[in-house]
Amino acid sequence: MAYFSGNLPSKKQQTEKNTKEIARENDILQAIMENTKAKLAYLDHDFYFVRVNLAYARNSGYKKEELIGRNHFELFPNKENQIIFEKVKKTGKGVIFFRKPFQFLNQPDRGLTYWDWTLVPIKNKNGRVLGMVLSLVDVTNDVNSDAERERLLTQIEMERKWAEQLAIEAEERASELDTVFSALSEALIIYNKNGMPVSANPATVKLFGFNPVGRSRESIINLSVFRHRKGDLVTMDEMPSTQALQGKITPSKYFLITDSTGKESMVLVSATPIKRREKVIGAATVMHDVSESWLVEKQKDDFVATASHELKTPVTTIKAFVQILQRRLQGDKNNETFRYLEKMDKQLDKLTALIGDLLDVNRFEAGKLDLRQEKFDFNQLVDEIIEDFQRSTESHQIIKLGKIKGNIYGDRDRLSQVLINLISNAIKYSPSAKKVVVLVKEYKGLLKVAVKDFGIGISLDDQLKLFKRFSRIDTGKGERFAGVGLGLYICSEIIKRHNGKIWAKSKEGKGTTFFFTLPLKRRRPKI
Amino acid sequence: MKVIVIDDDRGILEVVKIILTDQGFEVVAVSEGKDAFESIIKNSPDIVLLDLWMSGMDGREITRQLKSQQETQKIPVIILSALNDVEKKAKEAGADGFLAKPFNISDLLTLIKKHSR
């Protein structure tokens, strides 16, 4: 043993030295393992954890001691990886992967993670695989930021293309719009949200005689005078653009515009709010020059007015002569000549009424019928009319039922026209009856009037067109009743203009009842 | 009682003249609106019956003229017209009364009686 003890280190010494060295190397290894960013694990050939560094343990979601001695695939089951590990064990060749995705089943919150990893086999002298070192580097952030960048780049590119497309389309639309804007015969003004005109087409300049862009709306209606058809000046509030700038749409209005040179144009003005995301950002006003048709309309009105005047003039003379003759006969009602003259006089009244009807229809159509709002006793009006009828009608008795108290507001002459029309119709269409009933009552704040006859009645078909212009009722028996079909149309227009309603109920062979209602206005309404 | 009738329709002038002469009135008929004022000054009538729509001269203008001058403003003016809205037009012009054509003789006489001085 001495032989060995002096020169050679004893076996024990050798072992101690080896143990020390191993321990030192072990420390170095440990230091390296713990100081690298890589997650390191040493597995035995059955993939049981032998050693892991702290980074590995932290990353794995287990403590070091929980990992050691446990099977890798028991803790982190993954078929694909298991195949790779088996292959490394079998072939003895290491593998390396970049950016390989992995999902921690024990840490689902982490989502998909990405790894650069190597698996290097540890072999003995005979090449037998004893175990393997797994080294993982987390590249999830890199991958994600790359992916994010790529996604962003793709999106930016897409948006750029989209914007380019939009720009092209917008340019096309703008050019189309510009063409329409310029070629439009209607005057078109675009206002910004403050009510300043920001663009106006050539038709506007032509209509106004100046370009309104940059001028206030006040100065526009002062520079080219805006008037209503009746002549009074249009106020700012009445301008459709004022309403439009408040987000409201108003019905089109007719205005008379006089430009600086004194040229008059009749325009139909309408305005629409321009909105973006429900917010009013401006308004567009369209002015349609209707001067020509207005002129034609005016000529027609003038013609009808002239015609009616010229027709009434000779009727006046004839009627006066008829009455002079009657007076000369001293009102002897038994005198045959007197009675003929009386008939002539009545026919002249009918003719006058017809001329009046034609004029009225024309005025209704032109919207020019001005109703008066006067206080009067409706009850008394009905009595007077019935009295007048009774004086000249022997065939029928006109019976009045009911009454209303106090005065009402309305156009006495026009309402009287309605009553006369309905009663004379009732008489006309009940030639073999002996009476007509006029019912007047107050009903739920309404004045309700019914005129009932016991005559031929009206078929359902005819009932539908009763109040239409030029509608005439056929009896179906070849009988013809005189009239041009304007009376009921005029009645319905008058009642409608009084905010009332008019309708009829009828049974053929039994008779017809005409009804109308009017809101009972006891006070002068504000107009 | 002296009445001046101004109307450019000769038929009407004739018939009104007959009606009023029958009543024993003195009637001056004027067929030209432009002669109206002069005739009224000259004749100093008790009442004027005036048409509205005449060739060359508007009855409203004549009324305004009559009502604006001291020597004529007290003469009652009655408008006789076949135009619509006679009442409104007569009032606007400042006339004392109105009658729509065609009229009943009795209404004309009542009106004259009511307005004559």
XYZ file of C-alpha atoms in Angstrom:
644
model
C 0.000 0.000 0.000
C 3.004 2.271 0.891
C 4.105 1.876 -2.627
C 1.135 3.709 -3.588
C 0.842 6.062 -0.719
C 3.972 8.200 -1.349
C 4.030 8.883 -5.065
C 0.589 8.202 -6.124
C -2.489 9.681 -4.635
C -4.389 7.127 -2.768
C -7.656 5.868 -4.161
C -9.398 7.611 -1.400
C -7.542 10.804 -2.142
C -8.396 10.368 -5.779
C -12.036 9.830 -4.956
C -12.074 12.847 -2.679
C -10.445 14.915 -5.305
C -12.884 13.669 -7.886
C -15.778 14.298 -5.602
C -14.581 17.813 -4.963
C -14.061 18.423 -8.637
C -17.421 17.083 -9.459
C -18.933 19.246 -6.803
C -17.128 22.266 -8.176
C -18.172 21.475 -11.707
C -21.608 20.913 -10.402
C -21.554 24.393 -8.873
C -20.297 25.870 -12.122
C -22.953 24.034 -14.030
C -25.547 25.220 -11.564
C -24.290 28.793 -11.853
C -24.421 28.627 -15.612
C -27.855 27.056 -15.502
C -29.240 29.650 -13.175
C -27.686 32.615 -14.921
C -28.793 31.903 -18.425
C -32.013 33.313 -19.767
C -32.770 29.943 -21.248
C -35.036 27.594 -19.440
C -33.005 24.469 -18.950
C -34.007 20.986 -17.941
C -32.147 17.739 -17.837
C -34.320 14.738 -18.376
C -33.390 11.092 -18.088
C -33.914 8.742 -20.960
C -37.523 8.151 -19.914
C -38.134 11.906 -19.831
C -38.211 12.224 -16.063
C -36.915 15.550 -14.770
C -33.511 15.169 -13.175
C -32.534 18.756 -12.966
C -34.077 22.121 -13.895
C -32.999 25.680 -13.504
C -35.097 28.256 -11.698
C -36.100 29.900 -14.993
C -37.464 26.613 -16.181
C -39.379 25.985 -13.011
C -40.881 29.509 -12.973
C -41.864 29.220 -16.557
C -43.373 25.778 -16.101
C -45.724 26.880 -13.397
C -44.310 24.313 -10.952
C -41.771 24.519 -8.197
C -38.388 22.899 -8.745
C -39.067 20.122 -6.263
C -42.445 19.478 -7.851
C -40.746 18.887 -11.178
C -37.822 16.699 -10.159
C -38.660 13.030 -10.536
C -41.814 13.712 -12.569
C -42.349 12.720 -16.162
C -42.221 15.598 -18.628
C -45.211 14.430 -20.627
C -47.223 13.719 -17.572
C -46.918 17.371 -16.631
C -46.863 18.815 -20.131
C -48.731 16.411 -22.341
C -48.120 17.056 -26.006
C -48.257 14.318 -28.594
C -46.120 16.047 -31.163
C -43.380 16.912 -28.711
C -43.396 13.394 -27.310
C -42.728 12.032 -30.786
C -39.822 14.470 -31.162
C -38.359 13.466 -27.785
C -38.691 9.758 -28.615
C -36.939 10.367 -31.918
C -34.042 12.164 -30.230
C -33.742 9.287 -27.771
C -33.807 6.736 -30.553
C -31.513 8.444 -33.043
C -29.218 10.118 -30.545
C -29.356 13.270 -32.640
C -30.326 16.593 -31.183
C -33.043 18.791 -32.611
C -33.513 22.516 -32.840
C -36.718 24.468 -33.412
C -37.478 28.090 -33.959
C -40.670 29.819 -32.967
C -42.447 26.616 -32.218
C -45.873 27.241 -30.703
C -46.822 25.667 -27.425
C -49.918 25.878 -25.281
C -49.458 25.407 -21.530
C -52.434 23.375 -20.428
C -51.695 24.229 -16.803
C -51.463 27.942 -17.638
C -54.272 28.577 -20.106
C -54.100 32.371 -19.511
C -50.785 32.592 -21.290
C -52.421 31.701 -24.557
C -50.305 30.424 -27.357
C -46.596 30.769 -26.606
C -43.660 30.540 -29.011
C -40.308 28.908 -28.357
C -36.859 28.541 -29.833
C -35.767 25.257 -28.391
C -33.171 22.583 -28.563
C -33.141 19.069 -27.281
C -29.649 17.620 -27.045
C -29.076 13.988 -26.075
C -26.482 13.099 -23.429
C -24.804 9.872 -24.406
C -22.336 7.537 -22.702
C -19.160 6.290 -24.345
C -21.149 3.634 -26.140
C -23.446 6.148 -27.609
C -26.307 5.115 -25.501
C -28.627 7.978 -24.651
C -28.645 8.521 -20.944
C -30.807 11.586 -20.960
C -31.299 14.884 -22.713
C -30.964 18.565 -22.109
C -33.928 20.696 -23.009
C -33.217 24.330 -23.559
C -36.081 26.755 -24.137
C -36.033 30.410 -25.122
C -39.373 32.221 -24.979
C -39.863 34.167 -28.202
C -43.598 34.733 -27.748
C -43.199 38.507 -27.532
C -41.040 38.607 -30.630
C -43.484 36.503 -32.550
C -46.437 38.500 -31.302
C -44.854 41.835 -32.010
C -43.816 40.610 -35.404
C -47.297 39.319 -36.034
C -48.721 42.559 -34.748
C -46.437 44.544 -36.972
C -47.304 42.414 -39.910
C -50.984 42.690 -39.136
C -50.666 46.446 -38.778
C -48.720 46.685 -41.997
C -51.348 44.653 -43.792
C -54.078 46.771 -42.304
C -52.340 50.009 -43.165
C -51.834 48.778 -46.677
C -55.475 47.771 -46.922
C -56.612 51.083 -45.555
C -54.336 52.931 -47.898
C -55.804 51.047 -50.838
C -59.303 51.642 -49.478
C -58.627 55.325 -49.007
C -57.182 55.502 -52.497
C -60.310 53.831 -53.835
C -62.486 56.178 -51.816
C -60.553 59.147 -53.055
C -61.033 58.031 -56.630
C -64.708 57.437 -56.028
C -65.065 60.709 -54.161
C -63.380 62.479 -57.025
C -65.737 60.804 -59.460
C -68.765 61.664 -57.309
C -67.504 65.195 -56.878
C -67.077 65.583 -60.581
C -70.521 64.094 -61.214
C -71.978 66.326 -58.526
C -70.182 69.315 -59.913
C -71.620 68.633 -63.351
C -75.121 68.207 -61.931
C -74.654 71.242 -59.682
C -73.623 73.412 -62.610
C -76.105 72.033 -65.096
C -79.057 72.104 -62.692
C -81.727 74.540 -63.810
C -82.807 74.880 -60.184
C -80.873 77.294 -58.042
C -79.028 75.393 -55.332
C -77.295 76.884 -52.310
C -75.361 74.923 -49.718
C -75.107 76.520 -46.275
C -72.690 75.624 -43.521
C -73.982 75.059 -40.006
C -73.738 78.765 -39.234
C -76.058 79.527 -42.122
C -73.380 80.986 -44.374
C -73.634 79.982 -48.045
C -70.581 77.921 -48.944
C -71.520 77.135 -52.495
C -74.073 78.181 -55.037
C -74.561 76.988 -58.579
C -74.705 79.184 -61.697
C -78.532 79.028 -61.693
C -78.481 80.765 -58.296
C -76.268 83.533 -59.608
C -78.600 83.919 -62.566
C -81.678 84.057 -60.333
C -80.274 86.510 -57.782
C -78.105 88.513 -60.098
C -75.158 87.985 -57.707
C -73.224 85.185 -56.064
C -74.536 84.588 -52.547
C -71.425 82.727 -51.363
C -69.892 84.528 -48.418
C -72.930 86.709 -47.794
C -75.237 86.326 -44.809
C -78.734 85.034 -45.401
C -80.103 88.369 -44.189
C -78.197 90.241 -46.847
C -79.380 87.761 -49.487
C -83.070 88.368 -48.799
C -82.405 92.078 -48.673
C -80.385 92.224 -51.874
C -82.944 90.263 -53.836
C -86.232 91.073 -52.253
C -88.215 88.003 -51.184
C -91.957 88.419 -51.022
C -94.947 86.205 -50.450
C -97.414 85.870 -53.267
C -99.659 88.359 -51.549
C -96.886 90.930 -51.511
C -95.696 91.022 -47.894
C -91.998 90.600 -47.239
C -90.618 87.206 -46.235
C -89.037 87.172 -42.787
C -85.917 85.194 -41.857
C -88.017 82.760 -39.829
C -90.163 82.028 -42.848
C -87.184 81.038 -44.978
C -87.104 77.249 -45.427
C -83.321 77.357 -44.867
C -83.908 78.663 -41.323
C -85.989 75.598 -40.548
C -83.541 73.283 -42.293
C -80.620 74.633 -40.268
C -82.613 73.630 -37.195
C -82.958 70.137 -38.605
C -86.547 70.598 -39.711
C -88.040 70.004 -43.109
C -90.807 72.386 -44.144
C -93.162 72.168 -47.084
C -92.042 74.009 -50.197
C -93.045 77.651 -50.360
C -93.697 80.035 -53.203
C -91.770 83.278 -53.057
C -91.596 86.196 -55.399
C -88.006 87.317 -55.862
C -87.102 90.711 -57.251
C -83.451 90.972 -58.182
C -81.395 94.167 -58.123
C -82.370 94.974 -61.709
C -86.052 94.731 -60.828
C -86.594 91.423 -62.615
C -89.313 89.374 -60.903
C -89.236 85.592 -60.586
C -91.658 83.261 -58.878
C -89.770 80.468 -57.165
C -90.748 77.334 -55.318
C -88.302 77.131 -52.416
C -87.507 74.051 -50.394
C -84.681 73.283 -48.000
C -83.236 70.143 -46.444
C -80.914 69.792 -43.468
C -77.523 68.244 -44.201
C -76.698 65.847 -41.398
C -73.687 63.874 -40.341
C -74.235 61.306 -37.631
C -77.608 62.849 -36.740
C -76.016 66.267 -36.309
C -76.994 69.153 -38.550
C -73.889 70.381 -40.326
C -75.595 72.600 -42.860
C -78.517 72.924 -45.221
C -79.272 72.816 -48.900
C -81.827 75.125 -50.448
C -83.328 74.460 -53.833
C -85.167 77.196 -55.672
C -87.199 76.132 -58.632
C -88.012 78.982 -60.962
C -91.688 78.604 -61.781
C -92.055 82.076 -63.269
C -93.212 80.745 -66.606
C -95.912 78.441 -65.306
C -96.776 81.060 -62.727
C -97.249 83.570 -65.518
C -99.451 81.122 -67.419
C -101.365 80.458 -64.201
C -101.701 84.171 -63.589
C -102.917 84.700 -67.125
C -105.474 81.954 -66.597
C -106.594 83.513 -63.313
C -106.830 86.901 -64.966
C -108.757 85.372 -67.823
C -111.230 83.635 -65.532
C -111.654 86.815 -63.502
C -112.179 88.864 -66.658
C -114.510 86.267 -68.158
C -116.593 86.130 -65.011
C -116.755 89.928 -64.890
C -117.700 90.182 -68.534
C -120.351 87.453 -68.193
C -121.898 89.098 -65.159
C -122.166 92.499 -66.841
C -124.837 91.616 -69.438
C -126.588 89.443 -66.831
C -126.806 92.561 -64.662
C -128.509 94.476 -67.439
C -130.908 91.639 -68.312
C -131.797 91.089 -64.663
C -132.388 94.797 -64.125
C -134.660 94.982 -67.178
C -136.571 91.909 -65.994
C -137.116 93.569 -62.637
C -138.080 96.885 -64.242
C -140.758 95.034 -66.203
C -141.956 93.276 -63.054
C -142.201 96.626 -61.312
C -144.134 98.076 -64.228
C -146.596 95.222 -63.795
C -146.979 96.424 -60.208
C -146.185 93.026 -58.713
C -149.410 91.428 -59.871
C -148.520 87.811 -59.125
C -151.491 86.457 -61.019
C -150.398 88.123 -64.182
C -148.911 85.474 -66.503
C -146.245 87.860 -67.790
C -145.196 88.655 -64.246
C -144.718 84.958 -63.487
C -142.651 84.457 -66.634
C -140.475 87.363 -65.625
C -140.107 85.832 -62.185
C -138.880 82.598 -63.781
C -136.435 84.544 -65.911
C -135.131 86.275 -62.812
C -134.556 82.936 -61.059
C -132.750 81.524 -64.056
C -130.537 84.586 -64.091
C -129.709 83.931 -60.420
C -128.702 80.383 -61.343
C -126.546 81.682 -64.138
C -124.901 84.129 -61.754
C -124.278 81.339 -59.247
C -122.690 79.205 -61.958
C -120.372 82.011 -63.010
C -119.488 82.441 -59.348
C -118.781 78.708 -59.019
C -116.403 78.746 -61.964
C -114.545 81.652 -60.456
C -114.469 79.958 -57.056
C -113.028 76.721 -58.436
C -110.297 78.676 -60.095
C -109.523 80.435 -56.845
C -109.511 77.195 -54.853
C -107.053 75.719 -57.294
C -104.812 78.741 -57.132
C -105.056 78.612 -53.337
C -106.354 82.142 -53.432
C -109.587 81.806 -51.557
C -109.330 84.001 -48.515
C -111.820 83.121 -45.836
C -112.937 85.730 -43.405
C -113.055 85.087 -39.708
C -116.100 86.966 -38.574
C -118.374 86.506 -35.609
C -121.931 85.648 -36.527
C -125.078 83.904 -35.344
C -125.152 80.585 -37.202
C -128.654 79.815 -36.031
C -129.924 83.023 -37.504
C -128.116 82.331 -40.777
C -129.862 78.951 -41.116
C -133.228 80.554 -40.359
C -132.664 83.272 -42.958
C -131.646 80.792 -45.636
C -134.627 78.537 -44.937
C -136.896 81.567 -45.079
C -135.460 82.598 -48.457
C -135.938 79.077 -49.806
C -139.423 78.824 -48.455
C -140.353 82.065 -50.209
C -139.489 80.621 -53.602
C -140.133 76.906 -53.059
C -143.657 75.658 -52.935
C -142.915 71.971 -53.543
C -141.004 71.304 -50.296
C -141.345 72.235 -46.698
C -137.973 72.865 -45.105
C -138.002 71.825 -41.471
C -135.324 72.965 -39.081
C -134.578 70.849 -36.033
C -132.317 71.798 -33.154
C -130.145 74.886 -32.805
C -126.907 76.101 -31.365
C -126.444 78.887 -28.906
C -124.334 81.967 -29.376
C -122.091 83.168 -32.146
C -119.453 81.292 -34.045
C -116.419 82.424 -36.038
C -116.162 81.741 -39.734
C -116.885 83.149 -43.164
C -120.616 83.833 -43.072
C -121.021 84.227 -46.835
C -119.102 81.070 -47.626
C -120.911 78.966 -45.024
C -124.157 80.348 -46.307
C -123.076 79.216 -49.786
C -122.598 75.670 -48.408
C -126.035 75.605 -46.783
C -127.747 76.986 -49.907
C -125.971 74.422 -52.037
C -126.932 71.483 -49.814
C -130.559 72.574 -49.427
C -131.038 73.263 -53.131
C -129.492 69.865 -53.919
C -131.860 68.238 -51.424
C -134.823 69.862 -53.165
C -133.505 69.106 -56.645
C -132.846 65.417 -55.982
C -136.144 64.714 -54.223
C -138.655 65.842 -56.840
C -141.485 63.749 -55.444
C -140.817 64.380 -51.747
C -142.531 67.055 -49.710
C -139.957 67.964 -47.154
C -136.291 68.560 -46.437
C -134.946 68.424 -42.872
C -132.123 70.633 -41.658
C -130.643 69.553 -38.331
C -128.355 71.844 -36.358
C -126.707 70.781 -33.111
C -123.683 71.084 -30.921
C -121.844 67.828 -30.518
C -118.560 67.314 -28.648
C -117.299 70.820 -29.292
C -118.366 70.673 -32.922
C -121.137 72.349 -34.792
C -122.899 69.551 -36.624
C -125.286 70.191 -39.476
C -127.305 67.627 -41.403
C -129.407 68.255 -44.502
C -131.706 65.337 -45.166
C -133.837 64.647 -48.209
C -136.213 61.820 -49.038
C -135.361 61.560 -52.673
C -133.731 59.305 -55.216
C -130.585 58.673 -53.176
C -127.077 58.158 -54.452
C -125.455 54.879 -55.471
C -122.375 53.768 -53.538
C -120.157 54.375 -56.558
C -121.401 57.912 -56.863
C -121.048 58.548 -53.137
C -117.299 58.079 -53.492
C -116.925 60.797 -56.078
C -119.502 63.212 -54.680
C -117.063 65.854 -53.545
C -114.743 65.609 -56.514
C -114.581 68.289 -59.133
C -116.927 67.961 -62.139
C -118.555 64.840 -60.693
C -122.156 64.536 -61.655
C -124.662 62.087 -60.324
C -126.506 59.870 -62.726
C -129.857 58.537 -61.674
C -129.451 55.517 -63.888
C -132.909 56.045 -65.248
C -131.745 58.288 -67.998
C -132.821 61.309 -65.993
C -130.479 64.194 -66.023
C -130.053 66.766 -63.344
C -128.647 70.105 -64.322
C -125.320 71.315 -63.046
C -121.656 71.208 -63.931
C -120.599 69.245 -60.859
C -118.906 72.014 -58.956
C -121.322 72.708 -56.121
C -120.305 69.921 -53.732
C -116.644 70.320 -54.584
C -116.883 73.971 -53.581
C -118.814 73.029 -50.399
C -116.160 70.534 -49.397
C -113.361 73.037 -50.058
C -115.105 75.680 -47.953
C -115.714 73.234 -45.086
C -112.147 71.916 -45.273
C -110.787 75.442 -45.171
C -112.816 75.928 -41.990
C -111.076 72.816 -40.599
C -114.370 70.966 -40.772
C -115.528 67.724 -42.334
C -118.226 66.999 -44.868
C -119.727 63.658 -45.834
C -122.916 62.009 -47.013
C -125.011 58.979 -46.192
C -127.424 57.720 -48.745
C -129.684 54.860 -49.701
C -130.952 54.592 -53.219
C -134.643 55.270 -53.370
C -134.755 56.381 -49.727
C -132.879 59.639 -49.734
C -129.619 61.291 -48.854
C -128.284 63.101 -45.818
C -125.356 65.468 -46.093
C -123.463 66.186 -42.914
C -120.847 68.711 -42.070
C -119.079 69.594 -38.872
C -117.133 72.699 -37.945
C -114.937 73.263 -34.924
C -116.965 75.533 -32.669
C -114.841 78.622 -32.440
C -116.336 81.009 -29.943
C -113.284 83.193 -29.907
C -111.515 84.844 -32.764
C -108.883 82.403 -33.879
C -105.325 83.560 -34.298
C -104.171 83.269 -37.859
C -132.156 113.970 -55.579
C -129.287 113.895 -58.024
C -127.407 110.672 -58.757
C -124.286 110.305 -60.870
C -123.773 106.844 -62.358
C -120.320 106.052 -63.643
C -119.929 102.835 -65.630
C -118.162 102.004 -68.880
C -120.920 99.561 -69.862
C -123.617 101.467 -71.684
C -126.226 98.769 -71.071
C -125.820 99.183 -67.347
C -125.841 102.955 -67.556
C -129.096 102.779 -69.476
C -130.832 100.373 -67.137
C -129.719 102.165 -63.961
C -130.891 105.437 -65.459
C -134.339 103.926 -66.118
C -134.568 102.497 -62.591
C -133.619 105.771 -60.930
C -135.634 107.991 -63.243
C -138.633 105.801 -62.393
C -137.982 106.785 -58.779
C -138.059 110.414 -59.735
C -134.311 110.972 -59.334
C -132.250 113.193 -61.516
C -129.623 110.952 -63.153
C -126.325 111.925 -64.743
C -124.712 109.029 -66.616
C -120.949 109.054 -67.149
C -119.426 106.384 -69.354
C -115.791 107.395 -69.130
C -113.904 106.990 -65.894
C -111.643 109.878 -66.752
C -114.641 112.251 -66.922
C -115.964 111.149 -63.541
C -114.227 113.651 -61.297
C -114.998 116.639 -63.468
C -118.653 115.642 -63.756
C -118.968 115.217 -59.998
C -117.477 118.658 -59.354
C -119.753 120.171 -61.945
C -122.978 118.436 -60.867
C -122.469 118.171 -57.124
C -124.613 115.010 -56.804
C -126.285 113.659 -53.673
C -124.775 110.228 -54.306
C -122.336 108.553 -56.688
C -122.802 105.035 -58.087
C -119.443 103.892 -59.305
C -118.170 100.904 -61.243
C -114.774 99.522 -60.201
C -113.221 98.078 -63.270
C -113.421 100.480 -66.155
C -111.245 100.925 -69.178
C -108.649 103.557 -68.544
C -109.622 104.334 -64.966
C -110.052 102.329 -61.805
C -113.097 103.084 -59.651
C -110.943 102.742 -56.544
C -108.740 105.566 -57.727
C -111.768 107.785 -58.345
C -113.075 106.986 -54.859
C -109.738 107.825 -53.261
C -109.608 111.069 -55.162
C -113.138 111.996 -54.116
C -112.506 111.102 -50.505
C -109.249 113.028 -50.356
C -110.659 116.356 -51.496
C -112.599 118.578 -49.213
C -115.264 119.600 -51.698
C -116.147 115.991 -52.637
C -115.299 113.913 -49.601
C -118.799 114.092 -48.127
C -120.518 112.792 -51.240
C -121.508 109.157 -50.575
C -119.887 106.732 -52.983
C -121.469 103.349 -53.663
C -119.475 100.798 -55.584
C -121.348 98.651 -58.095
C -119.149 95.895 -59.447
C -119.152 92.466 -61.060
C -115.689 91.761 -59.652
C -115.298 89.258 -56.853
C -114.648 90.479 -53.312
C -116.523 93.731 -53.967
C -116.934 94.360 -50.268
C -113.208 94.175 -49.593
C -112.319 96.299 -52.587
C -114.946 98.913 -51.767
C -113.761 99.155 -48.168
C -110.125 99.413 -49.201
C -110.959 102.295 -51.509
C -112.906 104.075 -48.791
C -116.349 103.830 -50.418
C -119.471 104.233 -48.316
C -121.336 101.208 -49.670
C -121.188 98.445 -52.212
C -123.434 96.240 -54.305
C -122.401 93.190 -56.302
C -123.589 92.882 -59.882
C -126.017 91.444 -60.850
C -128.194 93.110 -58.243
C -131.844 93.312 -57.269
C -133.423 96.704 -57.877
C -134.824 96.686 -54.368
C -131.327 96.293 -52.892
C -130.041 99.175 -54.986
C -132.839 101.449 -53.860
C -132.415 100.514 -50.211
C -128.721 101.286 -50.440
C -129.276 104.658 -52.074
C -131.871 105.537 -49.460
C -129.512 104.557 -46.692
C -126.586 106.618 -47.941
C -128.129 109.653 -49.584
C -127.866 112.938 -47.741
